[in-house]
Backbone as a ProteinNet text record, in pm:
[ID]
protein_1_A
[PRIMARY]
XXXXXXXXXXXXXXXXXXXXXXXXXXXXXXXXXXXXXXXXXXXXXXXXXXXXXXXXXXXXXXXXXXXXXXXXXXXXXXXXXXXXXXXXXXXXXXXXXXXXXXXXXXXXXXXXXXXXXXX
[TERTIARY]
91.8	10.9	69.6	54.1	133.7	60.7	182.2	94	-48.5	-37.2	-135.7	-273	-267	-374.6	-468.4	-567.5	-659.7	-790	-766.1	-882.1	-947.9	-846.7	-882.1	-911.5	-943.4	-994.6	-1128.8	-1105.7	-1279.1	-1289.1	-1422.4	-1448	-1595.6	-1509.2	-1640	-1694.5	-1810.7	-1854.8	-1991.5	-1971.8	-2078.2	-2043	-2137.2	-2136	-2049.4	-2021.2	-2013.4	-2079.9	-1973.6	-2073.4	-2133	-2084.1	-2174.8	-2078.6	-1968.6	-1847.9	-1782.5	-1710	-1616.4	-1479.8	-1437.9	-1308.2	-1337.1	-1440.5	-1484.2	-1446.9	-1515.9	-1551.8	-1386.3	-1328.4	-1186.2	-1078.5	-1098.1	-982.3	-1018.8	-1159	-1168.9	-1113.4	-1165.2	-1110.9	-926.7	-910.7	-746.8	-704.1	-759.6	-688	-718.2	-830.6	-852.7	-774.2	-752.7	-634.7	-498.2	-470.5	-341.9	-367.9	-453.3	-457.6	-456.2	-513.5	-498.4	-360.7	-263.5	-127.4	-76.6	-162.4	-109	-37.1	113.8	209	151.9	186.9	117.1	209.3	324.8	378.2	349.5	258.4	175.9	46	19.8	-127.1	-156.1	-246	-279.7	-425.7	-442.8	-544.9	-572.7	-643.6	-686.2	-792.4	-790.7	-913.3	-903.7	-979.3	-984.6	-918.9	-916.1	-849.9	-741.1	-620.9	-532.9	-573.6	-693.8	-728.6	-784.3	-868	-903.5	-827.9	-715.3	-604.3	-541.9	-500.8	-391.7	-504.7	-626	-702.7	-716.7	-739	-739.6	-614.8	-502.6	-351.1	-346.5	-379.6	-388.8	-470.7	-586.2	-663.6	-635.4	-597.4	-541.9	-406.8	-342.4	-214.9	-252.2	-332.6	-401.7	-453.5	-531	-599.8	-483.6	-405	-279.1	-214.6	-182	-130.7	-206.7	-342.6	-450.9	-454.2	-385.8	-392.2	-266.7	-174.2	-27.6	56	-5.5	87.6	157.9	266.8	314.6	436.1	477.4	586.1	489	375.6	295	236.8	217	177.1	289.8	436	493.3	532.2	516	522.6	399.8	299.7	180	213.7	329.8	379.7	439.3	498.8	553.6	438.8	317.8	231.3	156.2	109.7	46	-101.8	-100.8	-214.5	-213.3	-305.4	-323.2	-430.3	-410.8	-491.3	-479.9	-546.2	-509.2	-388.7	-394.4	-290.3	-167.5	-153.3	-59.2	-2.5	-74.1	-46.4	20.9	-47.6	23.9	167.3	170	286.6	386.2	378.3	473.8	522.2	426.1	446.1	521.1	497.3	587.8	720.6	741.9	854.2	966.7	905.4	974.5	1002.3	948.4	908.3	974.9	1019.4	1046.8	1214	1277.9	1427.5	1387.4	1282.4	1286.3	1182.9	1110.1	1004.6	1135	1234	1323.9	1280.6	1229.5	1207.1	1265.8	1270.8	1346.9	1284.2	1313.8	1234.2	1207.3	1222.5	1211.1	1041.5	976.1	812	765.8	695.7	665.5	530	466.3	289.3	284	195.7	183.6	82.7	124.7	51.2	-74.4	-161.1	-296.4	-311	-246.9	-263.2	-211.2	-151.6	-98.4	-172.8	-270.3	-361	-453.7	-511.4	-590.8	-519	-402	-346.6	-272.3	-262.2	-212.5	-330	-427.4	-571.9	-600.5	-602.5	-647.8	-516.2	-412.2	-336.2	-332	-355.1	-386.2	-522.5	-636	-747.6	-715.3
-121.8	-3.9	106.1	217.5	338.3	467.4	565.1	642.2	704.4	705.9	784.7	635.6	568.3	489	488.1	575.5	576.7	481.3	358.9	311.2	228.7	203.8	120	214.5	342.9	412.9	382	362.4	348.8	399.7	470.5	560.6	474.8	453.8	348.9	475.8	525.3	625.2	560.4	525.2	440.7	520.9	493	533.1	424.8	422.4	325.5	161.7	93.3	-40.3	-86	-67.1	-86.2	-188.1	-196.3	-323.9	-254.4	-108	-52.3	-149	-178.2	-231.5	-371.3	-449.4	-564	-571.2	-445.6	-450.7	-400.5	-284	-276.8	-401.8	-447.8	-560.3	-635.6	-671.7	-787	-722	-604.2	-530.6	-526.7	-485.5	-481.1	-620	-738.5	-862.6	-919.5	-896.9	-908	-828.5	-742.4	-656.8	-719.4	-727.4	-840.2	-944.7	-1025.3	-1187.9	-1134.9	-1015.5	-985.7	-890.2	-885.8	-871.8	-757.7	-688.3	-542	-587.3	-511.5	-544.8	-490.4	-544.2	-448.8	-317.7	-308.5	-174.6	-42.3	-93.4	-7.2	57.4	-14.2	40.3	171	241.6	374.8	366.6	310.3	313.2	433.4	514.4	606.5	592.1	643.3	634	737.9	775.9	900.2	843.1	738.3	734.8	645.8	676	599	447.4	424.9	324.8	229.8	290.7	226.8	174.9	255.8	230.7	120.2	101	-9.4	-134.7	-115.4	-256.1	-282.6	-217.4	-245.1	-303.3	-242.3	-319.1	-438.7	-463.2	-588.8	-700.3	-655.6	-747.8	-797.3	-702.1	-727.4	-813.9	-788.8	-867.9	-1072.2	-1048.4	-1152	-1256.1	-1164.9	-1249.6	-1301.9	-1229.2	-1253.1	-1402.1	-1377.7	-1504.1	-1658.6	-1613.9	-1716.3	-1776.5	-1711.3	-1757.7	-1785.7	-1811.8	-1861.5	-1736	-1624.4	-1520.4	-1416.2	-1503.9	-1427.1	-1360.4	-1389.1	-1231.7	-1109.9	-1139.9	-1025.8	-963	-1035.1	-1003.4	-932.5	-948.5	-884.3	-753.3	-757.5	-620.8	-522	-541.5	-468	-341.2	-341	-234.2	-146	-165.6	-92.4	-22.8	-57.6	23.4	172.6	212.5	326.5	328.8	278	228.5	303.8	426.8	521.7	638	708.6	818.3	904.5	1010.7	1107.6	1170.9	1230.5	1325.4	1244.6	1101.4	1001.4	977.6	947.1	904.6	1029.6	1163.6	1261.8	1315.5	1297.6	1336.1	1238	1107.9	1008.4	1039.4	1080.5	1090.2	1252.9	1339.8	1467.2	1452.3	1370.6	1313.3	1231.7	1120.8	1054.4	1116.1	1232.9	1279.4	1405.3	1464.9	1610.8	1666.8	1549.2	1634.3	1611.1	1532.8	1527.9	1661.2	1705.6	1832	1953	1953.9	2079.3	2097	2022	2066.3	1981.7	2021.1	1967.6	1832.9	1756.7	1638.6	1640.1	1725.5	1742.3	1826.2	1744.2	1777	1841.5	1990	2034.5	2053.9	2031.1	2030.3	2187.4	2212.7	2390.2	2389.7	2488.2	2506.8	2551.3	2500.6	2528.3	2674.4	2748.7	2911.1	2996.3	2925.6	2975.1	2933.3	2854.3	2837.9	2923.5	3001.5	3079.7	3201.9	3237.9	3360	3300.6	3183.8	3112.1	3143.4	3067.8	3086.3	3207.6	3301.7	3427.8	3500.1	3477.8	3478.6	3433.8	3299.3	3195.8	3235.6	3294	3353.5	3477.1
1.8	-22.3	20.7	-81.7	-64	22.4	27.8	134.2	60.8	-85.7	-153.2	-137.1	-115.6	-147.2	-33.1	-24.6	61.8	78.3	-7	-43.9	74.7	162.7	303.1	403.2	394.4	509.3	559.3	692.9	707.1	865.5	860	989.9	1058.3	1177.8	1258.4	1367.4	1359	1461.5	1544.2	1654.9	1726.7	1849.6	1967.9	2116.4	2174.1	2306.4	2389.8	2409.7	2404	2422.3	2305.9	2189.7	2075.3	1989	2014.4	1943.6	1858.4	1866.3	1798.5	1783.1	1937.1	1951.5	1884.9	1887.9	1793.4	1658.3	1622.9	1463.4	1414.2	1484	1430.7	1453.3	1562.5	1603.5	1426.8	1409.7	1310.6	1152.1	1135.5	1006.6	999.8	1125.7	1075.4	1095	1166.8	1154.8	981.2	942.4	790.9	719.7	724.6	638.5	632.5	780.7	766.1	705.3	710.8	650.8	469.8	457.7	284.9	281.2	367.8	313.6	359.1	432.1	505.8	643	600.9	731.6	849.1	929.8	1078.2	1087.6	1046.7	1075.5	959.4	861.5	790.1	846	955.9	1018	1048.4	1057	1118.8	1175.2	1290	1373.9	1477.5	1502.7	1596.1	1645	1799.5	1886.1	1989.4	2098.7	2145.9	2297.3	2323.1	2479.3	2465.3	2553.4	2580.2	2600.1	2705.9	2724.9	2637.9	2523.3	2420.9	2311.9	2295.5	2199.3	2260.3	2372.6	2459.4	2408.7	2460	2459.7	2319.5	2210.7	2077.1	2028.6	2076.5	2017.1	2069.8	2207.2	2252.1	2215.8	2175.6	2079.5	1968.4	1876.2	1760.3	1785.6	1882.4	1917.1	1929.2	2044.8	2092.3	1979.1	1898.8	1779.3	1702	1667.1	1569.4	1626.9	1740.3	1781.7	1805.5	1863.4	1831.8	1696.9	1576.7	1453.8	1404.7	1513.5	1475.3	1396.8	1384.3	1343.5	1438.8	1493.2	1618.1	1559.2	1462.6	1382.5	1339.6	1307	1283.1	1417	1497.5	1661.3	1715.6	1709.4	1728.5	1682.2	1536.2	1489.8	1494.5	1563.1	1579.4	1628.1	1736.5	1785.9	1722.4	1576	1492.2	1446.2	1434.6	1342.5	1463.5	1379.9	1459.6	1493.7	1608.9	1665.8	1830.6	1836.8	1954.6	1916.2	2018.2	2031.4	1902.9	1832.4	1760	1771.5	1893.8	1937.2	1943	1978.2	1988	1840.8	1781.7	1617.2	1548.4	1585.1	1518.9	1589.4	1714.5	1791.1	1720.5	1706.6	1654.2	1528.6	1435.5	1302.5	1298.3	1377.5	1380.5	1406.6	1519.2	1571.7	1459.1	1407.5	1347.5	1183.7	1140	1021.5	1054.1	1160.7	1198.8	1102.9	1100.3	1021.8	881.5	812.5	661.3	652.8	712.4	755.5	773	814.9	852.9	986	1063	1203.9	1296.3	1427.7	1529.4	1584.1	1604.7	1646.8	1802.1	1880.2	1984	1990.5	2038.4	2047.7	2191	2158.9	2274.1	2267	2401.6	2387.8	2413.6	2338.5	2358.3	2511	2595.2	2715.1	2702.3	2764.6	2742.2	2773.9	2870.2	2868.6	2741.5	2630.4	2547	2404.2	2419.6	2323.6	2285.2	2364.5	2321.4	2229.4	2294.8	2228.2	2086.5	2065.6	1951.3	1858.5	1893.1	1825.6	1767.8	1847.4	1822.9	1675.3	1741.7	1604.8	1472.5	1475.4	1352.5	1296.8	1366.7	1299.4	1239
[MASK]
+++++++++++++++++++++++++++++++++++++++++++++++++++++++++++++++++++++++++++++++++++++++++++++++++++++++++++++++++++++++

């Protein structure tokens, strides 16, 4: 899959307890079965707890299917919160973008001022 191949982007939008993690686990497993390398994954969710649970469920499903190599490589994919995945991408690609890999989170008290300047 190339960076420009968006054919497998899927948005799952549902309330708590409706099976999002189950559905995502099944979809990711299916993609890996169809040849997607675990390190090519990008799956985002909104909480660290949900991201950790999703990563573990995918890893366990791969282990149960005898795919130990893919299960180990699941940690090389981007599975995390939206903020966490974006931060990792910024850090990993900072030098290519001409930026410092030292990522600083904007202090909350500066956010309003920066927003006003941007607007």
